[in-house]
Short mmCIF file of C-alpha atoms in Angstrom, two decimals:
data_model
loop_
_atom_site.label_atom_id
_atom_site.label_comp_id
_atom_site.label_asym_id
_atom_site.label_seq_id
_atom_site.Cartn_x
_atom_site.Cartn_y
_atom_site.Cartn_z
CA MET A 1 42.76 -68.17 90.85
CA ARG A 2 44.49 -65.40 92.73
CA LYS A 3 44.66 -64.50 96.40
CA GLN A 4 44.14 -60.82 97.08
CA SER A 5 47.46 -59.13 97.89
CA LYS A 6 47.10 -56.23 100.30
CA ASP A 7 49.12 -55.06 103.28
CA SER A 8 47.76 -53.85 106.61
CA GLY A 9 47.33 -50.38 105.17
CA ASN A 10 45.02 -51.75 102.47
CA SER A 11 47.44 -50.74 99.68
CA TYR A 12 48.47 -53.00 96.83
CA VAL A 13 51.36 -55.41 97.35
CA GLU A 14 53.08 -57.14 94.43
CA PRO A 15 51.93 -60.78 94.30
CA LYS A 16 54.53 -63.29 95.44
CA ILE A 17 54.81 -66.95 94.49
CA LEU A 18 56.15 -69.64 96.82
CA VAL A 19 57.60 -72.72 95.13
CA ILE A 20 58.39 -75.73 97.29
CA GLY A 21 60.20 -78.61 95.64
CA SER A 22 63.26 -80.39 94.36
CA THR A 23 66.71 -79.34 93.24
CA ASN A 24 69.03 -81.62 91.26
CA ILE A 25 72.38 -81.72 89.54
CA ASP A 26 71.60 -82.78 85.96
CA MET A 27 73.92 -84.92 83.87
CA ILE A 28 72.70 -84.73 80.29
CA MET A 29 73.62 -86.69 77.21
CA SER A 30 72.46 -85.90 73.68
CA LEU A 31 72.39 -89.05 71.54
CA PRO A 32 71.62 -89.89 67.91
CA LYS A 33 68.91 -92.18 69.26
CA LEU A 34 67.73 -93.45 72.63
CA PRO A 35 69.11 -96.91 73.55
CA SER A 36 67.00 -100.03 73.90
CA VAL A 37 67.49 -102.28 76.94
CA GLY A 38 71.04 -103.64 76.85
CA GLU A 39 72.06 -101.43 73.91
CA THR A 40 75.03 -99.05 73.92
CA VAL A 41 74.63 -95.90 71.83
CA THR A 42 77.84 -93.96 71.18
CA ASP A 43 78.71 -90.53 69.72
CA GLY A 44 76.85 -88.68 72.48
CA LYS A 45 77.46 -85.15 73.72
CA PHE A 46 77.62 -84.49 77.48
CA LEU A 47 76.53 -81.49 79.54
CA GLN A 48 76.29 -81.00 83.30
CA THR A 49 73.87 -78.38 84.54
CA PHE A 50 71.20 -77.81 87.20
CA GLY A 51 67.60 -79.01 87.33
CA GLY A 52 64.95 -80.51 89.56
CA LYS A 53 61.28 -79.81 88.98
CA GLY A 54 60.99 -77.43 91.90
CA ALA A 55 64.03 -75.39 90.93
CA ASN A 56 63.01 -75.39 87.27
CA GLN A 57 59.54 -74.08 88.07
CA ALA A 58 60.90 -71.44 90.43
CA ILE A 59 63.34 -70.18 87.81
CA ALA A 60 60.66 -70.29 85.11
CA ALA A 61 58.38 -68.14 87.24
CA ALA A 62 61.17 -65.66 88.02
CA ARG A 63 62.25 -65.37 84.38
CA ALA A 64 58.61 -64.86 83.35
CA GLY A 65 58.50 -61.80 85.60
CA GLY A 66 57.36 -63.25 88.91
CA ARG A 67 58.52 -62.45 92.43
CA VAL A 68 59.48 -65.89 93.71
CA SER A 69 60.54 -67.53 96.97
CA PHE A 70 61.90 -71.06 96.73
CA MET A 71 62.01 -73.65 99.50
CA THR A 72 64.21 -76.65 98.74
CA CYS A 73 66.79 -78.85 100.44
CA VAL A 74 70.29 -79.42 99.05
CA GLY A 75 73.23 -81.40 100.36
CA ASP A 76 76.21 -79.98 102.23
CA ASP A 77 78.43 -80.56 99.20
CA ASP A 78 80.00 -78.73 96.29
CA GLY A 79 76.98 -79.42 94.09
CA GLY A 80 74.56 -77.99 96.62
CA ARG A 81 76.60 -74.83 97.10
CA ALA A 82 76.97 -74.37 93.34
CA VAL A 83 73.27 -74.76 92.63
CA MET A 84 72.27 -72.31 95.36
CA THR A 85 74.64 -69.72 93.90
CA TYR A 86 73.10 -70.30 90.49
CA LEU A 87 69.53 -69.96 91.79
CA ALA A 88 70.35 -66.70 93.54
CA LYS A 89 71.46 -65.19 90.22
CA ASP A 90 67.85 -65.41 89.01
CA GLY A 91 66.71 -63.28 91.92
CA LEU A 92 65.03 -66.07 93.90
CA ASP A 93 64.50 -65.57 97.61
CA LEU A 94 66.20 -68.64 99.10
CA SER A 95 65.77 -67.74 102.77
CA LEU A 96 63.41 -70.70 103.34
CA SER A 97 65.76 -73.26 101.78
CA LEU A 98 67.61 -75.90 103.81
CA ILE A 99 70.84 -77.91 103.83
CA ALA A 100 70.91 -81.63 104.66
CA PRO A 101 74.29 -82.45 106.24
CA ASP A 102 73.95 -86.21 105.76
CA GLN A 103 72.59 -86.49 102.20
CA PRO A 104 74.03 -85.61 98.78
CA THR A 105 72.31 -83.06 96.60
CA GLY A 106 69.76 -84.74 94.32
CA ALA A 107 70.97 -85.91 90.92
CA ALA A 108 69.31 -86.68 87.59
CA LEU A 109 70.48 -88.55 84.50
CA VAL A 110 68.94 -87.32 81.25
CA MET A 111 69.30 -88.79 77.77
CA PHE A 112 67.56 -87.28 74.76
CA ASP A 113 67.58 -87.97 71.03
CA SER A 114 67.51 -85.88 67.86
CA HIS A 115 63.71 -85.54 68.12
CA GLY A 116 63.83 -84.14 71.65
CA GLU A 117 62.42 -87.30 73.23
CA ASN A 118 64.06 -88.21 76.52
CA TYR A 119 64.74 -90.72 79.29
CA LEU A 120 65.11 -89.43 82.85
CA ALA A 121 66.23 -91.11 86.08
CA VAL A 122 66.48 -89.34 89.44
CA ALA A 123 68.31 -90.02 92.71
CA PRO A 124 66.40 -87.83 95.22
CA GLY A 125 69.18 -87.46 97.79
CA SER A 126 68.61 -84.34 99.90
CA ASN A 127 65.21 -83.68 98.31
CA TYR A 128 63.74 -86.40 100.51
CA SER A 129 65.16 -84.63 103.58
CA LEU A 130 62.54 -81.89 103.14
CA ARG A 131 60.03 -83.09 105.74
CA PRO A 132 56.60 -82.05 107.06
CA HIS A 133 58.05 -80.44 110.18
CA HIS A 134 60.00 -78.04 107.97
CA ILE A 135 56.72 -76.94 106.35
CA GLU A 136 54.99 -76.66 109.72
CA ALA A 137 57.81 -74.46 111.02
CA ILE A 138 57.17 -71.80 108.36
CA ALA A 139 53.41 -72.29 107.89
CA ALA A 140 52.58 -68.83 109.24
CA ARG A 141 54.56 -67.30 106.37
CA PHE A 142 52.22 -68.81 103.79
CA ALA A 143 49.97 -65.79 104.34
CA GLU A 144 52.60 -63.67 102.54
CA PHE A 145 52.07 -65.42 99.21
CA SER A 146 49.53 -65.18 96.42
CA MET A 147 50.15 -68.72 95.16
CA LEU A 148 51.94 -71.93 96.11
CA VAL A 149 53.49 -74.11 93.39
CA LEU A 150 54.20 -77.79 94.10
CA GLN A 151 55.40 -80.93 92.27
CA PHE A 152 55.97 -84.58 93.29
CA GLU A 153 59.77 -84.85 93.64
CA ILE A 154 59.53 -84.40 97.41
CA PRO A 155 57.93 -86.86 99.87
CA ALA A 156 54.15 -87.28 99.78
CA ASP A 157 53.71 -86.37 103.45
CA THR A 158 55.66 -83.15 102.87
CA LEU A 159 53.32 -82.32 100.01
CA ARG A 160 50.36 -82.99 102.26
CA ALA A 161 51.74 -80.62 104.90
CA ALA A 162 52.17 -77.91 102.25
CA PHE A 163 48.59 -78.40 100.97
CA GLU A 164 47.29 -78.10 104.52
CA ALA A 165 49.29 -74.95 105.30
CA ALA A 166 48.13 -73.31 102.07
CA SER A 167 44.51 -74.20 102.79
CA ALA A 168 44.75 -72.79 106.33
CA HIS A 169 45.87 -69.43 104.93
CA GLY A 170 43.62 -69.33 101.88
CA VAL A 171 46.52 -69.60 99.44
CA PRO A 172 45.67 -71.14 96.04
CA VAL A 173 47.89 -74.02 94.91
CA LEU A 174 49.11 -74.89 91.44
CA TYR A 175 50.07 -78.56 91.64
CA ASN A 176 52.00 -80.40 88.93
CA HIS A 177 51.63 -84.15 89.53
CA ALA A 178 55.07 -84.91 88.14
CA PRO A 179 56.78 -87.26 87.79
CA ALA A 180 53.89 -89.59 87.01
CA ARG A 181 52.76 -91.72 89.93
CA ALA A 182 49.57 -93.68 90.52
CA SER A 183 48.76 -91.81 93.71
CA GLU A 184 45.79 -90.07 95.23
CA ILE A 185 46.27 -86.36 95.84
CA PRO A 186 45.04 -84.89 99.14
CA VAL A 187 42.72 -82.17 97.85
CA ALA A 188 42.17 -79.36 100.33
CA GLY A 189 41.56 -75.71 99.59
CA LYS A 190 41.99 -74.09 96.20
CA ILE A 191 44.11 -76.59 94.27
CA ALA A 192 44.57 -76.55 90.50
CA LEU A 193 46.09 -79.56 88.75
CA VAL A 194 48.46 -79.56 85.76
CA VAL A 195 49.44 -82.93 84.24
CA ASN A 196 50.75 -84.26 80.95
CA GLU A 197 49.24 -87.31 79.27
CA LEU A 198 51.44 -89.79 81.20
CA GLU A 199 50.65 -88.18 84.54
CA ALA A 200 46.94 -88.04 83.74
CA SER A 201 47.07 -91.72 82.73
CA ALA A 202 48.65 -92.63 86.07
CA LEU A 203 45.93 -90.80 87.99
CA ILE A 204 42.92 -92.22 86.16
CA ALA A 205 44.42 -95.69 85.48
CA ARG A 206 43.83 -95.65 81.73
CA THR A 207 45.73 -94.37 78.73
CA VAL A 208 45.44 -90.72 77.72
CA SER A 209 46.73 -90.22 74.19
CA SER A 210 44.31 -87.94 72.31
CA ARG A 211 42.54 -84.63 72.80
CA GLU A 212 39.31 -86.48 73.51
CA ASP A 213 41.07 -88.62 76.13
CA ALA A 214 42.58 -85.51 77.69
CA PHE A 215 39.24 -83.73 78.05
CA ALA A 216 37.65 -86.87 79.52
CA ALA A 217 40.53 -87.17 82.01
CA ALA A 218 40.29 -83.48 82.92
CA ARG A 219 36.55 -83.81 83.62
CA GLU A 220 37.10 -86.88 85.74
CA LEU A 221 39.95 -85.30 87.71
CA ARG A 222 38.09 -82.06 88.34
CA LYS A 223 35.28 -84.04 89.97
CA ARG A 224 37.82 -85.02 92.64
CA GLY A 225 37.73 -81.44 93.89
CA PHE A 226 40.23 -79.46 91.84
CA GLU A 227 39.47 -75.86 90.97
CA PHE A 228 40.60 -76.48 87.42
CA VAL A 229 42.56 -79.14 85.52
CA ILE A 230 44.94 -78.75 82.59
CA VAL A 231 46.10 -81.79 80.62
CA THR A 232 49.01 -80.99 78.31
CA LEU A 233 49.70 -83.04 75.19
CA GLY A 234 53.06 -81.66 74.02
CA SER A 235 52.66 -80.69 70.39
CA GLY A 236 48.92 -81.42 70.81
CA GLY A 237 48.43 -78.36 73.01
CA SER A 238 46.53 -77.96 76.29
CA CYS A 239 43.07 -79.20 77.28
CA VAL A 240 41.54 -77.08 80.05
CA GLU A 241 38.56 -77.91 82.27
CA THR A 242 37.21 -75.32 84.72
CA ALA A 243 33.90 -74.96 86.55
CA GLY A 244 32.57 -72.74 83.77
CA GLU A 245 34.26 -73.73 80.55
CA GLN A 246 36.21 -76.29 78.61
CA PHE A 247 38.66 -75.26 75.90
CA HIS A 248 41.75 -76.22 73.95
CA VAL A 249 44.83 -74.06 73.37
CA PRO A 250 47.05 -75.26 70.52
CA ALA A 251 50.79 -75.62 70.95
CA ILE A 252 53.07 -73.16 69.19
CA PRO A 253 55.05 -75.03 66.52
CA SER A 254 58.68 -75.47 67.60
CA GLU A 255 61.55 -77.65 66.48
CA ALA A 256 62.13 -79.63 69.67
CA VAL A 257 65.74 -80.17 70.71
CA ASP A 258 65.23 -81.10 74.38
CA THR A 259 61.83 -81.29 76.11
CA THR A 260 63.24 -81.91 79.61
CA ALA A 261 62.07 -78.66 81.28
CA ALA A 262 59.13 -77.84 79.01
CA GLY A 263 56.48 -78.86 81.54
CA ASP A 264 58.25 -77.04 84.36
CA THR A 265 58.57 -73.89 82.27
CA TYR A 266 54.87 -74.13 81.45
CA CYS A 267 53.92 -74.40 85.14
CA GLY A 268 56.16 -71.55 86.30
CA ALA A 269 54.91 -69.21 83.59
CA LEU A 270 51.30 -70.24 84.21
CA ALA A 271 51.62 -69.33 87.90
CA VAL A 272 52.97 -65.87 87.03
CA ALA A 273 50.15 -65.26 84.54
CA LEU A 274 47.46 -66.30 87.02
CA VAL A 275 48.72 -64.23 89.96
CA GLY A 276 49.19 -61.35 87.52
CA GLY A 277 45.46 -61.35 86.79
CA ARG A 278 45.35 -62.88 83.31
CA SER A 279 42.25 -64.85 82.36
CA MET A 280 42.57 -68.63 82.27
CA ARG A 281 42.76 -68.68 78.48
CA GLU A 282 45.35 -65.88 78.42
CA ALA A 283 47.38 -67.61 81.15
CA VAL A 284 47.49 -70.88 79.21
CA LYS A 285 48.61 -69.04 76.06
CA PHE A 286 51.34 -67.32 78.13
CA ALA A 287 52.56 -70.68 79.48
CA THR A 288 52.40 -72.25 76.03
CA ALA A 289 54.61 -69.54 74.57
CA ALA A 290 57.22 -69.99 77.31
CA ALA A 291 57.33 -73.76 76.76
CA ALA A 292 57.67 -73.29 72.99
CA ILE A 293 60.97 -71.47 73.47
CA CYS A 294 62.20 -73.89 76.15
CA VAL A 295 62.11 -76.97 73.90
CA ARG A 296 64.39 -75.33 71.33
CA ARG A 297 67.39 -75.47 73.67
CA THR A 298 69.43 -78.01 75.62
CA GLY A 299 69.53 -78.44 79.40
CA ALA A 300 66.79 -77.87 81.97
CA GLN A 301 67.54 -74.47 83.47
CA PRO A 302 69.63 -73.06 80.59
CA SER A 303 66.64 -73.66 78.30
CA ILE A 304 64.12 -71.70 80.40
CA PRO A 305 63.40 -68.39 78.63
CA LEU A 306 63.12 -64.83 79.83
CA LEU A 307 59.82 -63.03 79.30
CA ALA A 308 61.37 -60.89 76.57
CA GLU A 309 62.16 -64.05 74.59
CA PHE A 310 58.61 -65.39 74.40
CA GLU A 311 56.17 -62.51 74.86
CA SER A 312 56.06 -61.90 71.10
CA LEU A 313 54.64 -65.44 70.68
CA ILE A 314 51.66 -64.78 72.95
CA GLU A 315 48.45 -64.38 70.99
CA ALA A 316 46.48 -61.23 71.64
#
């Protein structure tokens, strides 16, 4: 799943990835246990950092060795300016990003326990100011990219505009249907789908909890027109369904501290591996290794590893 990357002189051009998606200010609390409804749990530890599925996936791709452009929308506030400065430090091209003068930068509340399980709540803010006309205005530039990476923390009609622009220019799409929503996905062009068990459950309207469930869900979802489907099961590994094969890649054992950005790290690393020419099986192993390091640390973007940190975990 890779678009050929050549310039007008027919010489090789380094593949570039375009990520379009959300940016948030994350407020994180580590707790001895997650609270029940109406319960107060004390003795927590607090951290403020940056997140958002779009920003996480863009950073993950850049740290995995990719050349990445990121299109997002932040507020005209201190948080928005701070996060853009932070993103630039990872070498992201932010020239397509926008500022919403009348909306605050998106925010997320994250609580996780000693087992790495978490609760997340998001206030979209400026992320919902990224609209279809912004995509249409830069659609001609899609031809520059070897892959588009998308998630579902921006409006559905904006996603649809991005799918259409990618299809018009023959750009393959890696789509992470996250957070989970019971929603049809407008399939057009070369679109690959990555979902965890909750997201897969939302799409097929039944529970996915085992490897057998995951493969059945992947088969069903691929029939909707996706080039390939990956259903991730956390410590249960990845179930992959393509036109020619079905296989499972086990997770790499890790002591989970915070799983918040694990899926985003997986998607960003997977995109880099695919545009870099790795086989599907090799690409999934690459993404699995990146996610294994991510869960060992706290905070979304601080937990995302550099290639040098996880390449030794990749099976030959």
